[in-house]
Backbone as numpy.savetxt, mean C-alpha at the origin, in Angstrom:
# Nx Ny Nz CAx CAy CAz Cx Cy Cz
11.44 28.56 4.40 10.38 27.68 3.94 9.06 28.45 4.02
8.30 28.46 2.93 7.05 29.21 2.95 5.96 28.42 3.68
4.86 29.10 3.93 3.80 28.50 4.76 3.12 27.32 4.08
3.00 27.32 2.75 2.38 26.18 2.05 3.24 24.93 2.18
4.54 25.08 2.06 5.43 23.93 2.22 5.39 23.40 3.64
5.34 24.31 4.59 5.24 23.91 6.00 3.94 23.16 6.24
2.86 23.66 5.65 1.57 22.99 5.79 1.59 21.61 5.14
2.22 21.49 3.98 2.33 20.19 3.31 3.12 19.21 4.17
4.21 19.66 4.75 4.99 18.79 5.65 4.16 18.38 6.86
3.36 19.29 7.39 2.50 18.97 8.53 1.46 17.92 8.13
0.90 18.04 6.94 -0.08 17.06 6.46 0.58 15.70 6.29
1.79 15.68 5.71 2.52 14.41 5.55 2.83 13.78 6.91
3.22 14.59 7.85 3.48 14.08 9.20 2.19 13.52 9.81
1.08 14.21 9.59 -0.20 13.71 10.08 -0.54 12.37 9.45
-0.34 12.25 8.13 -0.62 10.99 7.44 0.20 9.84 8.02
1.45 10.11 8.32 2.32 9.08 8.91 1.85 8.74 10.32
1.60 9.76 11.13 1.15 9.52 12.51 -0.21 8.84 12.56
-1.07 9.16 11.61 -2.38 8.51 11.52 -2.20 7.00 11.33
-1.29 6.63 10.46 -1.04 5.21 10.21 -0.36 4.54 11.41
0.55 5.23 12.04 1.20 4.69 13.24 0.15 4.45 14.33
-0.73 5.41 14.54 -1.77 5.27 15.55 -2.67 4.07 15.27
-3.14 3.95 14.03 -4.01 2.83 13.65 -3.27 1.51 13.82
-2.00 1.48 13.40 -1.21 0.25 13.51 -1.05 -0.18 14.96
-0.77 0.77 15.84 -0.51 0.46 17.24 -1.79 0.10 17.99
-2.87 0.78 17.68 -4.07 0.63 18.51 -5.09 -0.39 18.01
-5.08 -0.72 16.73 -6.11 -1.61 16.20 -5.51 -2.91 15.68
-6.21 -4.02 15.91 -5.74 -5.27 15.30 -6.01 -5.22 13.79
-5.30 -6.06 13.02 -5.57 -6.11 11.58 -7.04 -6.45 11.32
-7.61 -5.85 10.28 -8.99 -6.15 9.91 -8.99 -7.48 9.17
-9.71 -8.42 9.75 -9.83 -9.76 9.16 -11.22 -9.86 8.54
-11.25 -10.07 7.25 -12.50 -10.21 6.51 -12.80 -11.69 6.29
-14.02 -12.02 5.88 -14.32 -13.43 5.59 -13.40 -14.05 4.54
-12.90 -13.23 3.61 -12.01 -13.74 2.55 -10.55 -13.86 2.97
-10.19 -13.36 4.13 -8.78 -13.31 4.54 -8.12 -14.68 4.48
-8.80 -15.71 4.95 -8.23 -17.05 4.92 -7.92 -17.54 3.52
-8.66 -17.02 2.54 -8.39 -17.37 1.15 -7.07 -16.80 0.64
-6.47 -15.90 1.40 -5.16 -15.34 1.05 -4.06 -15.89 1.96
-4.37 -16.01 3.25 -3.33 -16.45 4.19 -3.06 -17.95 4.08
-4.09 -18.76 3.85 -3.86 -20.21 3.73 -2.94 -20.56 2.56
-3.18 -20.03 1.36 -2.23 -20.30 0.27 -0.82 -19.79 0.57
-0.73 -18.66 1.27 0.60 -18.14 1.61 1.34 -19.10 2.54
0.64 -19.60 3.55 1.27 -20.55 4.46 1.62 -21.85 3.75
0.72 -22.32 2.87 1.00 -23.54 2.09 2.22 -23.33 1.20
2.31 -22.16 0.59 3.46 -21.86 -0.28 4.76 -21.87 0.51
4.76 -21.29 1.70 5.97 -21.27 2.52 6.40 -22.67 2.91
5.43 -23.52 3.20 5.76 -24.87 3.65 6.13 -25.80 2.49
5.42 -25.71 1.36 5.60 -26.68 0.27 6.19 -26.10 -1.01
6.40 -24.80 -1.05 6.94 -24.11 -2.24 6.04 -24.24 -3.46
4.75 -24.46 -3.22 3.74 -24.43 -4.27 2.39 -24.11 -3.62
1.41 -23.84 -4.45 0.10 -23.51 -3.89 -0.77 -24.74 -3.70
-0.42 -25.85 -4.32 -1.14 -27.10 -4.11 -2.63 -27.02 -4.34
-3.06 -26.24 -5.29 -4.49 -26.14 -5.58 -5.26 -25.27 -4.60
-4.56 -24.58 -3.70 -5.27 -23.79 -2.69 -5.73 -22.44 -3.20
-5.28 -22.03 -4.39 -5.68 -20.72 -4.91 -6.53 -20.85 -6.17
-7.28 -21.91 -6.27 -8.05 -22.11 -7.48 -9.04 -20.97 -7.73
-9.43 -20.22 -6.70 -10.34 -19.10 -6.92 -9.66 -17.76 -6.63
-8.36 -17.76 -6.49 -7.61 -16.53 -6.21 -6.45 -16.38 -7.19
-6.14 -15.14 -7.50 -4.89 -14.92 -8.22 -3.77 -15.03 -7.19
-2.60 -15.49 -7.57 -1.55 -15.76 -6.57 -0.77 -14.54 -6.10
-1.02 -13.36 -6.64 -0.22 -12.18 -6.29 -0.26 -11.84 -4.82
-1.44 -11.68 -4.25 -1.52 -11.30 -2.84 -1.04 -12.42 -1.92
-1.39 -13.68 -2.16 -0.80 -14.74 -1.33 0.73 -14.77 -1.41
1.31 -14.47 -2.57 2.78 -14.40 -2.67 3.33 -13.24 -1.85
2.65 -12.10 -1.88 3.06 -10.97 -1.06 3.02 -11.35 0.42
1.93 -11.98 0.84 1.81 -12.41 2.24 2.91 -13.41 2.58
3.17 -14.36 1.68 4.21 -15.36 1.93 5.57 -14.67 2.09
5.85 -13.67 1.28 7.12 -12.95 1.40 7.22 -12.27 2.76
6.14 -11.65 3.20 6.15 -11.00 4.51 6.22 -12.03 5.62
5.46 -13.11 5.50 5.50 -14.18 6.51 6.89 -14.80 6.62
7.65 -14.79 5.53 9.01 -15.35 5.60 9.91 -14.49 6.49
9.55 -13.22 6.66 10.28 -12.34 7.57 9.77 -12.53 8.99
8.44 -12.48 9.12 7.78 -12.65 10.42 6.35 -13.11 10.15
6.00 -14.34 10.51 4.68 -14.88 10.16 3.56 -14.31 11.04
3.24 -13.05 10.81 2.22 -12.38 11.60 1.42 -11.45 10.70
0.11 -11.45 10.89 -0.73 -10.52 10.13 -0.38 -9.07 10.45
0.07 -8.83 11.67 0.46 -7.48 12.06 1.64 -6.99 11.20
2.54 -7.90 10.85 3.68 -7.55 9.99 3.20 -7.24 8.57
2.23 -8.00 8.08 1.65 -7.72 6.76 1.07 -6.31 6.75
0.35 -5.98 7.82 -0.25 -4.65 7.93 0.82 -3.56 7.99
1.90 -3.82 8.72 3.00 -2.85 8.78 3.53 -2.56 7.38
3.78 -3.61 6.60 4.28 -3.42 5.23 3.25 -2.66 4.40
1.98 -2.96 4.57 0.96 -2.27 3.79 0.87 -0.79 4.17
1.03 -0.47 5.44 1.04 0.94 5.83 2.27 1.66 5.27
3.41 1.01 5.28 4.62 1.62 4.69 4.42 1.84 3.19
3.82 0.86 2.54 3.53 1.01 1.11 2.51 2.13 0.88
1.56 2.29 1.81 0.58 3.36 1.70 1.22 4.73 1.76
2.17 4.90 2.66 2.89 6.17 2.75 3.67 6.41 1.47
4.34 5.38 0.97 5.10 5.50 -0.28 4.17 5.84 -1.45
2.99 5.20 -1.49 2.04 5.45 -2.56 1.57 6.91 -2.54
1.29 7.42 -1.36 0.86 8.81 -1.24 1.97 9.75 -1.73
3.21 9.44 -1.37 4.34 10.27 -1.83 4.46 10.23 -3.35
4.26 9.06 -3.96 4.31 8.96 -5.43 3.23 9.84 -6.06
2.03 9.76 -5.50 0.93 10.56 -6.06 1.23 12.05 -5.90
1.73 12.43 -4.75 2.04 13.85 -4.54 3.14 14.32 -5.49
4.08 13.44 -5.84 5.14 13.82 -6.78 4.57 14.08 -8.18
3.44 13.47 -8.49 2.83 13.66 -9.81 2.09 15.00 -9.93
1.77 15.59 -8.81 0.99 16.84 -8.82 1.95 18.02 -8.89
1.84 18.83 -9.95 2.83 19.88 -10.13 2.71 21.07 -9.16
1.50 21.44 -8.79 1.36 22.65 -7.97 1.34 22.31 -6.48
1.87 23.20 -5.70 1.88 23.04 -4.25 0.46 23.05 -3.69
-0.39 23.87 -4.26 -1.79 23.92 -3.83 -2.48 22.58 -4.09
-2.21 22.00 -5.25 -2.75 20.68 -5.58 -2.25 19.61 -4.62
-0.98 19.69 -4.27 -0.41 18.74 -3.30 -1.10 18.88 -1.95
-1.35 20.12 -1.53 -2.04 20.36 -0.26 -3.44 19.76 -0.28
-4.17 19.99 -1.35 -5.52 19.45 -1.47 -5.49 17.93 -1.45
-4.59 17.34 -2.21 -4.48 15.88 -2.24 -4.10 15.35 -0.86
-3.18 16.01 -0.18 -2.78 15.58 1.16 -3.93 15.59 2.13
-4.75 16.65 2.09 -5.92 16.73 2.96 -6.90 15.61 2.62
-7.12 15.38 1.32 -8.04 14.30 0.92 -7.55 12.94 1.40
-6.24 12.69 1.30 -5.70 11.44 1.82 -5.85 11.35 3.33
-5.70 12.48 4.01 -5.80 12.48 5.47 -7.20 12.13 5.95
-8.22 12.49 5.18 -9.59 12.19 5.60 -10.15 10.94 4.92
-9.39 10.30 4.06 -9.85 9.10 3.36 -9.66 7.88 4.25
-10.65 7.63 5.08 -10.55 6.51 6.01 -10.69 5.16 5.31
-11.31 5.15 4.13 -11.43 3.89 3.40 -10.06 3.39 2.94
-9.22 4.30 2.45 -7.86 3.90 2.06 -7.11 3.36 3.27
-7.25 4.04 4.40 -6.60 3.59 5.63 -7.11 2.21 6.04
-8.40 1.97 5.86 -8.97 0.65 6.19 -8.41 -0.42 5.25
-8.29 -0.09 3.97 -7.70 -1.05 3.02 -6.27 -1.40 3.43
-5.51 -0.40 3.82 -4.13 -0.65 4.26 -4.11 -1.55 5.49
-5.14 -1.46 6.32 -5.16 -2.18 7.60 -5.90 -3.51 7.51
-6.26 -3.93 6.31 -7.00 -5.18 6.09 -6.11 -6.21 5.41
-6.36 -7.46 5.74 -5.70 -8.55 5.04 -6.59 -8.91 3.84
-6.52 -8.05 2.85 -7.29 -8.20 1.61 -6.43 -7.68 0.46
-6.71 -8.15 -0.72 -5.88 -7.80 -1.88 -6.13 -6.39 -2.41
-7.18 -5.73 -1.96 -7.56 -4.42 -2.51 -6.41 -3.41 -2.47
-5.74 -3.33 -1.32 -4.70 -2.32 -1.20 -3.50 -2.63 -2.10
-3.06 -3.88 -2.13 -1.91 -4.23 -2.97 -2.22 -3.90 -4.43
-3.44 -4.19 -4.87 -3.85 -3.87 -6.23 -3.76 -2.36 -6.47
-4.28 -1.57 -5.54 -4.24 -0.11 -5.66 -2.80 0.38 -5.72
-1.96 -0.16 -4.85 -0.55 0.24 -4.83 0.12 -0.05 -6.17
-0.12 -1.24 -6.71 0.50 -1.62 -7.98 0.03 -0.72 -9.12
-1.26 -0.41 -9.14 -1.79 0.49 -10.18 -1.13 1.87 -10.09
-1.04 2.42 -8.89 -0.41 3.74 -8.72 1.07 3.67 -9.12
1.76 2.62 -8.72 3.17 2.44 -9.04 3.38 2.41 -10.55
2.56 1.62 -11.25 2.67 1.52 -12.71 2.34 2.86 -13.36
1.27 3.51 -12.90 0.89 4.80 -13.46 1.99 5.83 -13.27
2.61 5.83 -12.10 3.68 6.79 -11.82 4.80 6.66 -12.85
5.26 5.42 -13.07 6.37 5.24 -14.00 5.95 5.44 -15.45
4.72 5.13 -15.79 4.23 5.42 -17.14 4.18 6.93 -17.36
3.71 7.66 -16.37 3.67 9.12 -16.45 5.08 9.70 -16.60
6.02 9.16 -15.83 7.40 9.63 -15.93 7.96 9.35 -17.33
7.59 8.22 -17.92 8.02 7.88 -19.27 7.43 8.89 -20.28
6.12 9.17 -20.14 5.46 10.11 -21.05 6.13 11.49 -20.95
6.45 11.89 -19.72 7.08 13.20 -19.50 8.48 13.29 -20.10
9.28 12.24 -19.88 10.69 12.31 -20.25 11.03 11.61 -21.56
10.22 10.64 -21.95 10.52 9.85 -23.13 11.60 8.81 -22.91
12.08 8.69 -21.66 13.14 7.73 -21.35 12.54 6.35 -21.12
12.98 5.39 -21.90 12.47 4.02 -21.84 12.72 3.37 -20.48
13.70 3.90 -19.76 14.05 3.39 -18.44 12.82 3.29 -17.52
11.90 4.22 -17.65 10.75 4.27 -16.74 9.73 3.17 -16.99
9.77 2.52 -18.15 8.77 1.47 -18.38 9.39 0.08 -18.54
10.66 -0.04 -18.28 11.29 -1.36 -18.36 11.13 -2.05 -17.02
């Protein structure tokens, strides 16, 4: 294994350990808007509808929270899923970069991007939106590269 690949693996390990450290040591970031997402999620779990509780919210993030709450009704669990999705998102982005040097640069930028880490650790829709955009872009790019319709179905 050459030194650039070893360095990339070290950066990926750092990114994972960074998220583990934040997850273990810090409580979830609760913003003033957090209740606007968690209340509809709890209402959905109890009544199987939103009951007018999301009149100013799109239902995507409350549905995500409801799905996580159905496993374990804890904001800490929501954050765990968001950190796992963050690691997956970074891996998707790195797969799009053809050169090893580019992957190294992107890995370092992700390692020092504390705002992304904060989004992952917040009960806010920003991170889920970012994850979905990257996910869609990844498969659209794969479609453009290969021409296989499978990537956009």
